[in-house]
Amino acid sequence: MRIVSNVEITGVADKGRGVGRDEGGKVVFVEHVAPGDVVDVRIVRSKTEYSEGYPVHYHRLSEDRVEPFCAHFGVCGGCRWQHVTYESQIHHKELMVRNALQRIGKVEPREFLPILGAERTTYYRNKLEFAFSNKRWLTAEEIEAGADNRANVLGFHRPGAFDKIVNIEHCYLQPEPSNRLRNTVRRIADEQGLSFFDMRANTG
């Protein structure tokens, strides 16, 4: 697929994707970027009104970027915005709501109240659902190195891959004893030789 050069990410869309435009003004949805980034984008899907792709080169990084604190960020489907400051997240989520109401819904509210930020941005969830699998998600580097994906894992689904599970060692969404319980259950199931679920064969 073609590469579009120097796409400036000006906003965010659903599912945490960045929004920019190509040289002809066509909307481009881009994974793994932040508002303010300028990137070259490899287009993987092209529709009449928009294209979708992922960055292959960063010309400029956004000033709103921060270092993600989770080792699983980028491959796990649990969090999409750890690489952006919380203040920027709130700002762009408010713009998403305004866009949904005004541009898409053609609704003009009399007043917009600001988003109230959360007191805690980690360990705030009271429910999480994890999945067992006998195949783990491999990174591009692991695939190139010939790594074997046959392993008993317990974690989250990789976005867009129903049969691949990212093995989670530590999750920042839910307070303890969540991590200890998950890791202990995985270890005991492995030690007892229990068959982990095969999502394609529907066995386990």
PDB file of C-alpha atoms in Angstrom, residues 1-203:
ATOM      1  CA  MET A   1       0.000   0.000   0.000  1.00  0.00           C
ATOM      2  CA  ARG A   2       1.067   3.583  -0.552  1.00  0.00           C
ATOM      3  CA  ILE A   3       2.752   5.836   1.991  1.00  0.00           C
ATOM      4  CA  VAL A   4       1.426   9.335   2.673  1.00  0.00           C
ATOM      5  CA  SER A   5       4.127  11.748   3.815  1.00  0.00           C
ATOM      6  CA  ASN A   6       4.045  14.475   6.467  1.00  0.00           C
ATOM      7  CA  VAL A   7       0.572  13.906   7.860  1.00  0.00           C
ATOM      8  CA  GLU A   8      -0.095  16.223  10.801  1.00  0.00           C
ATOM      9  CA  ILE A   9      -2.281  14.648  13.468  1.00  0.00           C
ATOM     10  CA  THR A  10      -4.792  17.319  14.426  1.00  0.00           C
ATOM     11  CA  GLY A  11      -7.277  15.400  16.551  1.00  0.00           C
ATOM     12  CA  VAL A  12      -8.557  12.058  17.761  1.00  0.00           C
ATOM     13  CA  ALA A  13     -11.367   9.757  16.704  1.00  0.00           C
ATOM     14  CA  ASP A  14     -13.046   6.693  18.137  1.00  0.00           C
ATOM     15  CA  LYS A  15     -10.940   3.751  19.321  1.00  0.00           C
ATOM     16  CA  GLY A  16      -8.074   6.096  20.157  1.00  0.00           C
ATOM     17  CA  ARG A  17      -6.997   6.704  16.577  1.00  0.00           C
ATOM     18  CA  GLY A  18      -5.414   9.955  15.467  1.00  0.00           C
ATOM     19  CA  VAL A  19      -6.930  12.068  12.690  1.00  0.00           C
ATOM     20  CA  GLY A  20      -5.062  13.838   9.907  1.00  0.00           C
ATOM     21  CA  ARG A  21      -5.435  14.569   6.205  1.00  0.00           C
ATOM     22  CA  ASP A  22      -3.458  13.502   3.160  1.00  0.00           C
ATOM     23  CA  GLU A  23      -2.138  15.837   0.464  1.00  0.00           C
ATOM     24  CA  GLY A  24      -5.552  15.862  -1.218  1.00  0.00           C
ATOM     25  CA  GLY A  25      -7.469  16.705   1.953  1.00  0.00           C
ATOM     26  CA  LYS A  26      -8.821  13.203   2.519  1.00  0.00           C
ATOM     27  CA  VAL A  27      -9.224  12.177   6.167  1.00  0.00           C
ATOM     28  CA  VAL A  28      -6.680   9.638   7.421  1.00  0.00           C
ATOM     29  CA  PHE A  29      -7.182   7.665  10.647  1.00  0.00           C
ATOM     30  CA  VAL A  30      -3.832   6.646  12.134  1.00  0.00           C
ATOM     31  CA  GLU A  31      -2.967   4.186  14.904  1.00  0.00           C
ATOM     32  CA  HIS A  32      -0.346   4.830  17.622  1.00  0.00           C
ATOM     33  CA  VAL A  33      -0.047   8.601  17.245  1.00  0.00           C
ATOM     34  CA  ALA A  34      -0.797  11.689  19.329  1.00  0.00           C
ATOM     35  CA  PRO A  35      -2.286  15.065  18.357  1.00  0.00           C
ATOM     36  CA  GLY A  36       0.626  17.225  17.243  1.00  0.00           C
ATOM     37  CA  ASP A  37       2.652  14.389  15.704  1.00  0.00           C
ATOM     38  CA  VAL A  38       3.777  14.726  12.086  1.00  0.00           C
ATOM     39  CA  VAL A  39       4.195  11.296  10.512  1.00  0.00           C
ATOM     40  CA  ASP A  40       4.521   9.318   7.314  1.00  0.00           C
ATOM     41  CA  VAL A  41       1.606   6.883   7.150  1.00  0.00           C
ATOM     42  CA  ARG A  42       1.370   3.527   5.430  1.00  0.00           C
ATOM     43  CA  ILE A  43      -2.204   3.224   4.160  1.00  0.00           C
ATOM     44  CA  VAL A  44      -3.701  -0.209   4.822  1.00  0.00           C
ATOM     45  CA  ARG A  45      -7.339   0.530   3.964  1.00  0.00           C
ATOM     46  CA  SER A  46      -8.754   3.156   1.636  1.00  0.00           C
ATOM     47  CA  LYS A  47     -12.420   4.107   1.429  1.00  0.00           C
ATOM     48  CA  THR A  48     -14.139   6.818  -0.577  1.00  0.00           C
ATOM     49  CA  GLU A  49     -14.289   9.290   2.311  1.00  0.00           C
ATOM     50  CA  TYR A  50     -11.309   8.236   4.439  1.00  0.00           C
ATOM     51  CA  SER A  51      -8.208   6.070   4.716  1.00  0.00           C
ATOM     52  CA  GLU A  52      -6.712   4.076   7.584  1.00  0.00           C
ATOM     53  CA  GLY A  53      -3.071   3.415   8.316  1.00  0.00           C
ATOM     54  CA  TYR A  54      -0.199   3.323  10.762  1.00  0.00           C
ATOM     55  CA  PRO A  55       2.949   5.445  11.131  1.00  0.00           C
ATOM     56  CA  VAL A  56       6.208   4.336   9.542  1.00  0.00           C
ATOM     57  CA  HIS A  57       8.234   7.453  10.351  1.00  0.00           C
ATOM     58  CA  TYR A  58       7.866  10.300  12.846  1.00  0.00           C
ATOM     59  CA  HIS A  59       9.005  13.725  11.632  1.00  0.00           C
ATOM     60  CA  ARG A  60       7.851  15.492  14.793  1.00  0.00           C
ATOM     61  CA  LEU A  61       6.567  14.277  18.140  1.00  0.00           C
ATOM     62  CA  SER A  62       3.751  16.023  19.965  1.00  0.00           C
ATOM     63  CA  GLU A  63       4.567  18.186  22.976  1.00  0.00           C
ATOM     64  CA  ASP A  64       1.697  16.405  24.749  1.00  0.00           C
ATOM     65  CA  ARG A  65       3.463  13.047  24.631  1.00  0.00           C
ATOM     66  CA  VAL A  66       4.583  11.305  27.813  1.00  0.00           C
ATOM     67  CA  GLU A  67       6.326   8.000  28.431  1.00  0.00           C
ATOM     68  CA  PRO A  68       3.769   5.175  28.887  1.00  0.00           C
ATOM     69  CA  PHE A  69       4.108   3.541  32.299  1.00  0.00           C
ATOM     70  CA  CYS A  70       2.782   0.095  31.340  1.00  0.00           C
ATOM     71  CA  ALA A  71       5.039  -2.516  29.741  1.00  0.00           C
ATOM     72  CA  HIS A  72       2.079  -3.822  27.717  1.00  0.00           C
ATOM     73  CA  PHE A  73       1.081  -0.468  26.220  1.00  0.00           C
ATOM     74  CA  GLY A  74       0.784  -0.516  22.446  1.00  0.00           C
ATOM     75  CA  VAL A  75      -0.164  -4.181  22.104  1.00  0.00           C
ATOM     76  CA  CYS A  76      -2.798  -4.596  24.817  1.00  0.00           C
ATOM     77  CA  GLY A  77      -6.345  -3.419  24.168  1.00  0.00           C
ATOM     78  CA  GLY A  78      -6.885  -2.133  27.700  1.00  0.00           C
ATOM     79  CA  CYS A  79      -5.467   1.405  27.401  1.00  0.00           C
ATOM     80  CA  ARG A  80      -5.086   3.577  24.314  1.00  0.00           C
ATOM     81  CA  TRP A  81      -3.855   6.941  25.619  1.00  0.00           C
ATOM     82  CA  GLN A  82      -1.026   6.370  28.080  1.00  0.00           C
ATOM     83  CA  HIS A  83       1.365   8.158  25.709  1.00  0.00           C
ATOM     84  CA  VAL A  84      -0.559  11.452  26.059  1.00  0.00           C
ATOM     85  CA  THR A  85      -0.879  13.703  29.115  1.00  0.00           C
ATOM     86  CA  TYR A  86      -4.117  13.330  31.044  1.00  0.00           C
ATOM     87  CA  GLU A  87      -4.953  17.002  30.468  1.00  0.00           C
ATOM     88  CA  SER A  88      -4.637  16.483  26.715  1.00  0.00           C
ATOM     89  CA  GLN A  89      -6.786  13.358  26.904  1.00  0.00           C
ATOM     90  CA  ILE A  90      -9.599  15.304  28.580  1.00  0.00           C
ATOM     91  CA  HIS A  91      -9.326  18.137  26.052  1.00  0.00           C
ATOM     92  CA  HIS A  92      -9.555  15.870  23.017  1.00  0.00           C
ATOM     93  CA  LYS A  93     -12.314  13.712  24.481  1.00  0.00           C
ATOM     94  CA  GLU A  94     -14.366  16.864  24.993  1.00  0.00           C
ATOM     95  CA  LEU A  95     -13.773  17.775  21.346  1.00  0.00           C
ATOM     96  CA  MET A  96     -14.965  14.288  20.358  1.00  0.00           C
ATOM     97  CA  VAL A  97     -18.233  14.821  22.241  1.00  0.00           C
ATOM     98  CA  ARG A  98     -18.720  18.250  20.697  1.00  0.00           C
ATOM     99  CA  ASN A  99     -18.056  16.821  17.235  1.00  0.00           C
ATOM    100  CA  ALA A 100     -20.508  13.953  17.769  1.00  0.00           C
ATOM    101  CA  LEU A 101     -23.270  16.307  18.880  1.00  0.00           C
ATOM    102  CA  GLN A 102     -22.719  19.304  16.625  1.00  0.00           C
ATOM    103  CA  ARG A 103     -21.264  17.988  13.367  1.00  0.00           C
ATOM    104  CA  ILE A 104     -22.663  14.460  13.262  1.00  0.00           C
ATOM    105  CA  GLY A 105     -25.854  14.795  15.306  1.00  0.00           C
ATOM    106  CA  LYS A 106     -26.672  18.372  14.215  1.00  0.00           C
ATOM    107  CA  VAL A 107     -27.463  19.204  17.843  1.00  0.00           C
ATOM    108  CA  GLU A 108     -26.515  22.574  19.321  1.00  0.00           C
ATOM    109  CA  PRO A 109     -26.535  22.377  23.137  1.00  0.00           C
ATOM    110  CA  ARG A 110     -27.219  25.597  24.994  1.00  0.00           C
ATOM    111  CA  GLU A 111     -24.222  24.979  27.253  1.00  0.00           C
ATOM    112  CA  PHE A 112     -21.170  22.734  27.352  1.00  0.00           C
ATOM    113  CA  LEU A 113     -19.889  21.912  30.818  1.00  0.00           C
ATOM    114  CA  PRO A 114     -16.225  20.912  31.082  1.00  0.00           C
ATOM    115  CA  ILE A 115     -15.236  17.305  31.678  1.00  0.00           C
ATOM    116  CA  LEU A 116     -14.480  16.580  35.315  1.00  0.00           C
ATOM    117  CA  GLY A 117     -11.169  14.765  35.483  1.00  0.00           C
ATOM    118  CA  ALA A 118     -10.822  11.603  37.534  1.00  0.00           C
ATOM    119  CA  GLU A 119      -9.085  11.757  40.892  1.00  0.00           C
ATOM    120  CA  ARG A 120      -7.234   8.541  40.075  1.00  0.00           C
ATOM    121  CA  THR A 121      -5.912   7.610  36.642  1.00  0.00           C
ATOM    122  CA  THR A 122      -4.608   4.172  37.651  1.00  0.00           C
ATOM    123  CA  TYR A 123      -6.137   1.294  39.625  1.00  0.00           C
ATOM    124  CA  TYR A 124      -9.673   2.679  39.326  1.00  0.00           C
ATOM    125  CA  ARG A 125     -11.632  -0.177  37.691  1.00  0.00           C
ATOM    126  CA  ASN A 126     -13.755  -2.553  39.768  1.00  0.00           C
ATOM    127  CA  LYS A 127     -14.226  -5.130  37.002  1.00  0.00           C
ATOM    128  CA  LEU A 128     -11.939  -6.666  34.377  1.00  0.00           C
ATOM    129  CA  GLU A 129     -12.365  -9.711  32.150  1.00  0.00           C
ATOM    130  CA  PHE A 130      -9.331 -11.784  31.199  1.00  0.00           C
ATOM    131  CA  ALA A 131      -9.090 -14.646  28.726  1.00  0.00           C
ATOM    132  CA  PHE A 132      -7.138 -17.907  28.745  1.00  0.00           C
ATOM    133  CA  SER A 133      -5.405 -19.022  25.561  1.00  0.00           C
ATOM    134  CA  ASN A 134      -2.877 -21.602  24.426  1.00  0.00           C
ATOM    135  CA  LYS A 135      -1.413 -19.069  21.972  1.00  0.00           C
ATOM    136  CA  ARG A 136       0.138 -15.766  22.906  1.00  0.00           C
ATOM    137  CA  TRP A 137       0.497 -12.610  20.875  1.00  0.00           C
ATOM    138  CA  LEU A 138       3.938 -12.158  19.329  1.00  0.00           C
ATOM    139  CA  THR A 139       5.538  -8.804  18.598  1.00  0.00           C
ATOM    140  CA  ALA A 140       6.991  -8.108  15.152  1.00  0.00           C
ATOM    141  CA  GLU A 141      10.475  -8.543  16.615  1.00  0.00           C
ATOM    142  CA  GLU A 142       9.566 -11.945  18.070  1.00  0.00           C
ATOM    143  CA  ILE A 143       8.083 -13.097  14.767  1.00  0.00           C
ATOM    144  CA  GLU A 144      11.250 -12.083  12.904  1.00  0.00           C
ATOM    145  CA  ALA A 145      13.311 -13.989  15.469  1.00  0.00           C
ATOM    146  CA  GLY A 146      11.220 -17.115  14.881  1.00  0.00           C
ATOM    147  CA  ALA A 147       9.612 -17.193  18.330  1.00  0.00           C
ATOM    148  CA  ASP A 148       6.943 -19.811  19.032  1.00  0.00           C
ATOM    149  CA  ASN A 149       3.494 -18.505  19.972  1.00  0.00           C
ATOM    150  CA  ARG A 150       2.439 -21.769  21.599  1.00  0.00           C
ATOM    151  CA  ALA A 151       2.275 -20.851  25.266  1.00  0.00           C
ATOM    152  CA  ASN A 152      -0.353 -20.873  27.999  1.00  0.00           C
ATOM    153  CA  VAL A 153      -1.323 -17.276  28.672  1.00  0.00           C
ATOM    154  CA  LEU A 154      -3.898 -15.283  30.599  1.00  0.00           C
ATOM    155  CA  GLY A 155      -4.575 -11.679  29.703  1.00  0.00           C
ATOM    156  CA  PHE A 156      -6.364  -9.360  27.282  1.00  0.00           C
ATOM    157  CA  HIS A 157      -7.296  -9.790  23.643  1.00  0.00           C
ATOM    158  CA  ARG A 158      -5.029  -8.087  21.158  1.00  0.00           C
ATOM    159  CA  PRO A 159      -7.188  -5.456  19.362  1.00  0.00           C
ATOM    160  CA  GLY A 160      -8.427  -6.870  16.067  1.00  0.00           C
ATOM    161  CA  ALA A 161      -7.230 -10.421  16.812  1.00  0.00           C
ATOM    162  CA  PHE A 162      -9.873 -12.547  18.526  1.00  0.00           C
ATOM    163  CA  ASP A 163      -7.612 -15.592  18.807  1.00  0.00           C
ATOM    164  CA  LYS A 164      -4.499 -13.844  20.159  1.00  0.00           C
ATOM    165  CA  ILE A 165      -4.076 -13.018  23.837  1.00  0.00           C
ATOM    166  CA  VAL A 166      -1.512 -10.618  25.275  1.00  0.00           C
ATOM    167  CA  ASN A 167      -0.071 -12.246  28.379  1.00  0.00           C
ATOM    168  CA  ILE A 168      -0.487  -9.656  31.154  1.00  0.00           C
ATOM    169  CA  GLU A 169       1.972  -9.600  34.031  1.00  0.00           C
ATOM    170  CA  HIS A 170       0.887  -6.314  35.611  1.00  0.00           C
ATOM    171  CA  CYS A 171      -2.191  -4.244  34.796  1.00  0.00           C
ATOM    172  CA  TYR A 172      -2.667  -0.697  36.108  1.00  0.00           C
ATOM    173  CA  LEU A 173      -6.439  -0.645  35.631  1.00  0.00           C
ATOM    174  CA  GLN A 174      -7.489  -2.542  38.743  1.00  0.00           C
ATOM    175  CA  PRO A 175      -5.995  -2.471  42.253  1.00  0.00           C
ATOM    176  CA  GLU A 176      -4.561  -5.479  44.030  1.00  0.00           C
ATOM    177  CA  PRO A 177      -5.190  -8.278  44.596  1.00  0.00           C
ATOM    178  CA  SER A 178      -6.164  -8.332  40.886  1.00  0.00           C
ATOM    179  CA  ASN A 179      -2.643  -8.886  39.533  1.00  0.00           C
ATOM    180  CA  ARG A 180      -1.724 -11.419  42.197  1.00  0.00           C
ATOM    181  CA  LEU A 181      -4.926 -13.392  41.620  1.00  0.00           C
ATOM    182  CA  ARG A 182      -4.544 -13.487  37.835  1.00  0.00           C
ATOM    183  CA  ASN A 183      -0.886 -14.500  37.919  1.00  0.00           C
ATOM    184  CA  THR A 184      -1.528 -17.125  40.606  1.00  0.00           C
ATOM    185  CA  VAL A 185      -4.449 -18.665  38.692  1.00  0.00           C
ATOM    186  CA  ARG A 186      -2.315 -18.865  35.537  1.00  0.00           C
ATOM    187  CA  ARG A 187       0.574 -20.471  37.425  1.00  0.00           C
ATOM    188  CA  ILE A 188      -1.615 -23.068  39.179  1.00  0.00           C
ATOM    189  CA  ALA A 189      -3.441 -23.967  35.947  1.00  0.00           C
ATOM    190  CA  ASP A 190      -0.083 -24.410  34.220  1.00  0.00           C
ATOM    191  CA  GLU A 191       1.366 -26.500  37.050  1.00  0.00           C
ATOM    192  CA  GLN A 192      -1.673 -28.793  37.070  1.00  0.00           C
ATOM    193  CA  GLY A 193      -1.495 -29.326  33.319  1.00  0.00           C
ATOM    194  CA  LEU A 194      -4.902 -27.846  32.575  1.00  0.00           C
ATOM    195  CA  SER A 195      -5.522 -27.246  28.872  1.00  0.00           C
ATOM    196  CA  PHE A 196      -5.812 -23.552  28.077  1.00  0.00           C
ATOM    197  CA  PHE A 197      -8.516 -22.549  25.611  1.00  0.00           C
ATOM    198  CA  ASP A 198      -7.860 -22.794  21.866  1.00  0.00           C
ATOM    199  CA  MET A 199     -10.000 -20.067  20.323  1.00  0.00           C
ATOM    200  CA  ARG A 200      -9.862 -21.459  16.794  1.00  0.00           C
ATOM    201  CA  ALA A 201     -10.482 -25.116  17.655  1.00  0.00           C
ATOM    202  CA  ASN A 202     -12.933 -24.132  20.431  1.00  0.00           C
ATOM    203  CA  THR A 203     -11.357 -26.629  22.802  1.00  0.00           C
TER     204      THR A 203
END
